[in-house]
Amino acid sequence: MPVSRGPRSALSAAAVAAVLLAGATGCGEKHGTAPAAASVSASPEVSASESVSASASPSSPAASSPGSSAPASPTPTVTRAVTPPPAPTRLTVAVDTRGGRLALVRGGAPQEFTVTLRNGNSTAYRHVLVAFQMEMLVGEPGARAGSGPGFLLERFDPASGSWRPADFRIANDTEPLSLFSGGSPLAREAVRTERYRLSATAGGPTGSSPVVVSFIDTDAASEVAAHVVLGHSTR
């Protein structure tokens, strides 16, 4: 008797349909629902990361502009003291001797004195001359008149180490400055000291008269300092 195949074929078709339906349902859960859920669950993590990054950005040192820099410190002002120029000074002179005056004895030993010139910072001189003058001695009452000038003035020469005669004018008038010549140079702030000695000859007059010491710029025919009066007497 032939076997009927209709019902088995229908059953097999129904089983295949059930298997296919089950497979379709499993694929939908694996590839549809699960990825969507994963995508939703991952979103909060990304948002949190972006939130942290955004909140840290303003305070981050790297967020500052590359061209910006800290404000420069002000340069300190340097103050230098200015030294004022020295006050102008002029030539000063001094005449010194033992006891402050010349006390001579005719035919006796000479008496020495010094003349010092201290120049200031204003002018240098090419020729400064130290000049000496004394008025004629009248003499004591009853004393005989002397012969000749009666006096010898000498200047010490450092180069030769000896005394040499120097000009000593004895007159009652004043000689014009333009008639003087000679003298030695005197630089600014230079100091020059000259040694002199005066003696009275045996046949000279006696009496008292000051010796006037003058300081003359012979190039300009003018006095560079006030003259000095040195007391003198001869007996």
GROMACS .gro file of C-alpha atoms in nm:
model
  235
    1MET     CA    1   0.000   0.000   0.000
    2PRO     CA    2   0.151   0.324  -0.097
    3VAL     CA    3   0.255   0.560   0.183
    4SER     CA    4   0.074   0.894   0.190
    5ARG     CA    5   0.322   1.188   0.188
    6GLY     CA    6   0.076   1.485   0.220
    7PRO     CA    7   0.054   1.523   0.600
    8ARG     CA    8   0.432   1.479   0.659
    9SER     CA    9   0.507   1.744   0.404
   10ALA     CA   10   0.267   1.979   0.578
   11LEU     CA   11   0.427   1.905   0.913
   12SER     CA   12   0.773   1.959   0.783
   13ALA     CA   13   0.672   2.289   0.633
   14ALA     CA   14   0.526   2.396   0.965
   15ALA     CA   15   0.850   2.296   1.149
   16VAL     CA   16   1.067   2.485   0.905
   17ALA     CA   17   0.853   2.792   0.945
   18ALA     CA   18   0.884   2.773   1.321
   19VAL     CA   19   1.263   2.742   1.301
   20LEU     CA   20   1.286   3.033   1.063
   21LEU     CA   21   1.067   3.245   1.289
   22ALA     CA   22   1.284   3.162   1.589
   23GLY     CA   23   1.601   3.249   1.398
   24ALA     CA   24   1.459   3.575   1.280
   25THR     CA   25   1.364   3.666   1.634
   26GLY     CA   26   1.717   3.587   1.765
   27CYS     CA   27   1.887   3.795   1.499
   28GLY     CA   28   1.669   4.091   1.578
   29GLU     CA   29   1.771   4.078   1.945
   30LYS     CA   30   2.140   4.046   1.860
   31HIS     CA   31   2.173   4.304   1.586
   32GLY     CA   32   1.885   4.544   1.653
   33THR     CA   33   1.797   4.586   2.018
   34ALA     CA   34   2.141   4.527   2.175
   35PRO     CA   35   2.339   4.784   1.964
   36ALA     CA   36   2.072   5.049   2.026
   37ALA     CA   37   2.089   4.987   2.398
   38ALA     CA   38   2.470   5.001   2.391
   39SER     CA   39   2.457   5.328   2.203
   40VAL     CA   40   2.223   5.480   2.461
   41SER     CA   41   2.431   5.358   2.755
   42ALA     CA   42   2.752   5.494   2.604
   43SER     CA   43   2.614   5.847   2.553
   44PRO     CA   44   2.638   5.954   2.924
   45GLU     CA   45   3.006   5.855   2.936
   46VAL     CA   46   3.088   6.068   2.633
   47SER     CA   47   2.888   6.363   2.768
   48ALA     CA   48   3.064   6.336   3.105
   49SER     CA   49   3.405   6.334   2.937
   50GLU     CA   50   3.319   6.636   2.730
   51SER     CA   51   3.184   6.814   3.039
   52VAL     CA   52   3.506   6.754   3.233
   53SER     CA   53   3.714   6.870   2.940
   54ALA     CA   54   3.507   7.185   2.899
   55SER     CA   55   3.517   7.272   3.269
   56ALA     CA   56   3.895   7.222   3.287
   57SER     CA   57   3.965   7.425   2.973
   58PRO     CA   58   3.939   7.784   3.117
   59SER     CA   59   4.182   7.718   3.404
   60SER     CA   60   4.428   7.513   3.202
   61PRO     CA   61   4.768   7.688   3.144
   62ALA     CA   62   4.767   7.551   2.792
   63ALA     CA   63   4.449   7.750   2.720
   64SER     CA   64   4.634   8.084   2.743
   65SER     CA   65   4.731   8.258   2.421
   66PRO     CA   66   5.074   8.158   2.288
   67GLY     CA   67   5.168   8.524   2.220
   68SER     CA   68   5.078   8.652   2.567
   69SER     CA   69   5.350   8.724   2.826
   70ALA     CA   70   5.380   8.857   3.180
   71PRO     CA   71   5.399   9.240   3.209
   72ALA     CA   72   5.759   9.365   3.212
   73SER     CA   73   5.896   9.509   3.536
   74PRO     CA   74   5.968   9.886   3.525
   75THR     CA   75   6.333   9.971   3.461
   76PRO     CA   76   6.486  10.130   3.776
   77THR     CA   77   6.600  10.489   3.735
   78VAL     CA   78   6.975  10.531   3.793
   79THR     CA   79   7.070  10.864   3.948
   80ARG     CA   80   7.432  10.974   3.913
   81ALA     CA   81   7.577  11.238   4.140
   82VAL     CA   82   7.710  11.535   3.944
   83THR     CA   83   8.029  11.682   4.088
   84PRO     CA   84   8.020  12.061   4.062
   85PRO     CA   85   8.328  12.228   3.912
   86PRO     CA   86   8.579  12.359   4.165
   87ALA     CA   87   8.547  12.720   4.270
   88PRO     CA   88   8.796  12.948   4.093
   89THR     CA   89   9.105  13.037   4.298
   90ARG     CA   90   9.380  13.289   4.238
   91LEU     CA   91   9.745  13.340   4.318
   92THR     CA   92   9.836  13.397   4.681
   93VAL     CA   93  10.176  13.498   4.818
   94ALA     CA   94  10.362  13.500   5.148
   95VAL     CA   95  10.690  13.647   5.272
   96ASP     CA   96  10.846  13.491   5.582
   97THR     CA   97  11.156  13.575   5.784
   98ARG     CA   98  11.289  13.528   6.135
   99GLY     CA   99  11.101  13.748   6.378
  100GLY     CA  100  10.871  13.880   6.102
  101ARG     CA  101  11.108  14.159   5.999
  102LEU     CA  102  11.462  14.230   5.880
  103ALA     CA  103  11.692  14.359   6.154
  104LEU     CA  104  12.033  14.428   5.996
  105VAL     CA  105  12.366  14.550   6.125
  106ARG     CA  106  12.605  14.732   5.890
  107GLY     CA  107  12.886  14.500   5.794
  108GLY     CA  108  12.708  14.211   5.973
  109ALA     CA  109  12.572  13.878   5.853
  110PRO     CA  110  12.291  13.876   5.598
  111GLN     CA  111  11.939  13.784   5.705
  112GLU     CA  112  11.749  13.528   5.503
  113PHE     CA  113  11.379  13.524   5.410
  114THR     CA  114  11.156  13.326   5.174
  115VAL     CA  115  10.894  13.426   4.918
  116THR     CA  116  10.624  13.169   4.834
  117LEU     CA  117  10.383  13.187   4.542
  118ARG     CA  118  10.080  12.954   4.541
  119ASN     CA  119   9.895  12.976   4.214
  120GLY     CA  120   9.522  12.914   4.186
  121ASN     CA  121   9.333  12.712   3.927
  122SER     CA  122   9.233  13.007   3.708
  123THR     CA  123   9.542  13.125   3.521
  124ALA     CA  124   9.884  12.996   3.417
  125TYR     CA  125  10.164  13.250   3.383
  126ARG     CA  126  10.463  13.248   3.152
  127HIS     CA  127  10.670  13.505   3.342
  128VAL     CA  128  10.608  13.606   3.703
  129LEU     CA  129  10.872  13.835   3.853
  130VAL     CA  130  10.932  13.899   4.223
  131ALA     CA  131  11.050  14.260   4.254
  132PHE     CA  132  11.195  14.444   4.559
  133GLN     CA  133  11.207  14.812   4.639
  134MET     CA  134  11.291  15.026   4.943
  135GLU     CA  135  11.291  15.399   4.996
  136MET     CA  136  11.616  15.576   5.081
  137LEU     CA  137  11.714  15.574   5.445
  138VAL     CA  138  11.722  15.914   5.607
  139GLY     CA  139  11.954  15.795   5.878
  140GLU     CA  140  11.972  15.872   6.246
  141PRO     CA  141  12.045  16.226   6.366
  142GLY     CA  142  12.419  16.294   6.367
  143ALA     CA  143  12.503  15.983   6.163
  144ARG     CA  144  12.733  16.039   5.870
  145ALA     CA  145  12.592  15.974   5.529
  146GLY     CA  146  12.663  15.639   5.383
  147SER     CA  147  12.827  15.578   5.048
  148GLY     CA  148  12.682  15.362   4.775
  149PRO     CA  149  12.357  15.172   4.794
  150GLY     CA  150  12.446  15.028   5.133
  151PHE     CA  151  12.257  14.695   5.075
  152LEU     CA  152  12.310  14.366   4.894
  153LEU     CA  153  12.017  14.144   4.796
  154GLU     CA  154  12.091  13.786   4.684
  155ARG     CA  155  11.878  13.501   4.556
  156PHE     CA  156  11.961  13.133   4.606
  157ASP     CA  157  12.007  12.944   4.280
  158PRO     CA  158  11.902  12.578   4.328
  159ALA     CA  159  12.069  12.472   4.003
  160SER     CA  160  12.416  12.581   4.110
  161GLY     CA  161  12.360  12.570   4.485
  162SER     CA  162  12.497  12.923   4.530
  163TRP     CA  163  12.375  13.275   4.607
  164ARG     CA  164  12.355  13.523   4.320
  165PRO     CA  165  12.291  13.900   4.321
  166ALA     CA  166  11.928  14.007   4.269
  167ASP     CA  167  11.777  14.344   4.176
  168PHE     CA  168  11.696  14.566   4.472
  169ARG     CA  169  11.565  14.909   4.383
  170ILE     CA  170  11.619  15.191   4.634
  171ALA     CA  171  11.415  15.493   4.535
  172ASN     CA  172  11.133  15.715   4.655
  173ASP     CA  173  10.930  15.687   4.335
  174THR     CA  174  10.749  15.398   4.167
  175GLU     CA  175  10.881  15.236   3.852
  176PRO     CA  176  10.621  15.173   3.575
  177LEU     CA  177  10.526  14.807   3.545
  178SER     CA  178  10.595  14.811   3.171
  179LEU     CA  179  10.968  14.853   3.246
  180PHE     CA  180  10.997  14.522   3.429
  181SER     CA  181  11.114  14.213   3.240
  182GLY     CA  182  11.204  13.852   3.307
  183GLY     CA  183  11.041  13.622   3.559
  184SER     CA  184  10.970  13.249   3.577
  185PRO     CA  185  10.671  13.042   3.461
  186LEU     CA  186  10.400  12.948   3.709
  187ALA     CA  187  10.149  12.680   3.613
  188ARG     CA  188   9.796  12.647   3.750
  189GLU     CA  189   9.798  12.531   4.113
  190ALA     CA  190  10.179  12.531   4.114
  191VAL     CA  191  10.375  12.636   4.422
  192ARG     CA  192  10.708  12.813   4.399
  193THR     CA  193  10.928  12.913   4.690
  194GLU     CA  194  11.231  13.138   4.644
  195ARG     CA  195  11.504  13.203   4.898
  196TYR     CA  196  11.657  13.547   4.944
  197ARG     CA  197  11.896  13.717   5.185
  198LEU     CA  198  11.965  14.084   5.251
  199SER     CA  199  12.275  14.235   5.410
  200ALA     CA  200  12.382  14.593   5.498
  201THR     CA  201  12.728  14.702   5.389
  202ALA     CA  202  12.968  14.860   5.634
  203GLY     CA  203  12.958  15.202   5.468
  204GLY     CA  204  12.582  15.215   5.415
  205PRO     CA  205  12.320  15.430   5.586
  206THR     CA  206  12.128  15.345   5.898
  207GLY     CA  207  11.761  15.384   5.969
  208SER     CA  208  11.430  15.213   5.910
  209SER     CA  209  11.223  15.169   5.596
  210PRO     CA  210  11.000  14.883   5.482
  211VAL     CA  211  11.093  14.657   5.193
  212VAL     CA  212  10.809  14.632   4.938
  213VAL     CA  213  10.782  14.295   4.760
  214SER     CA  214  10.579  14.302   4.434
  215PHE     CA  215  10.462  14.023   4.204
  216ILE     CA  216  10.446  14.121   3.839
  217ASP     CA  217  10.328  13.944   3.524
  218THR     CA  218  10.583  14.093   3.287
  219ASP     CA  219  10.392  13.971   2.979
  220ALA     CA  220  10.083  14.169   3.077
  221ALA     CA  221  10.264  14.448   3.268
  222SER     CA  222  10.036  14.397   3.567
  223GLU     CA  223  10.054  14.284   3.926
  224VAL     CA  224   9.916  13.934   3.981
  225ALA     CA  225   9.884  13.973   4.360
  226ALA     CA  226   9.889  14.251   4.614
  227HIS     CA  227  10.238  14.354   4.723
  228VAL     CA  228  10.372  14.257   5.064
  229VAL     CA  229  10.545  14.499   5.302
  230LEU     CA  230  10.834  14.352   5.502
  231GLY     CA  231  10.952  14.553   5.800
  232HIS     CA  232  11.322  14.650   5.800
  233SER     CA  233  11.573  14.841   6.007
  234THR     CA  234  11.951  14.885   5.986
  235ARG     CA  235  12.182  15.009   6.261
   0.00000   0.00000   0.00000
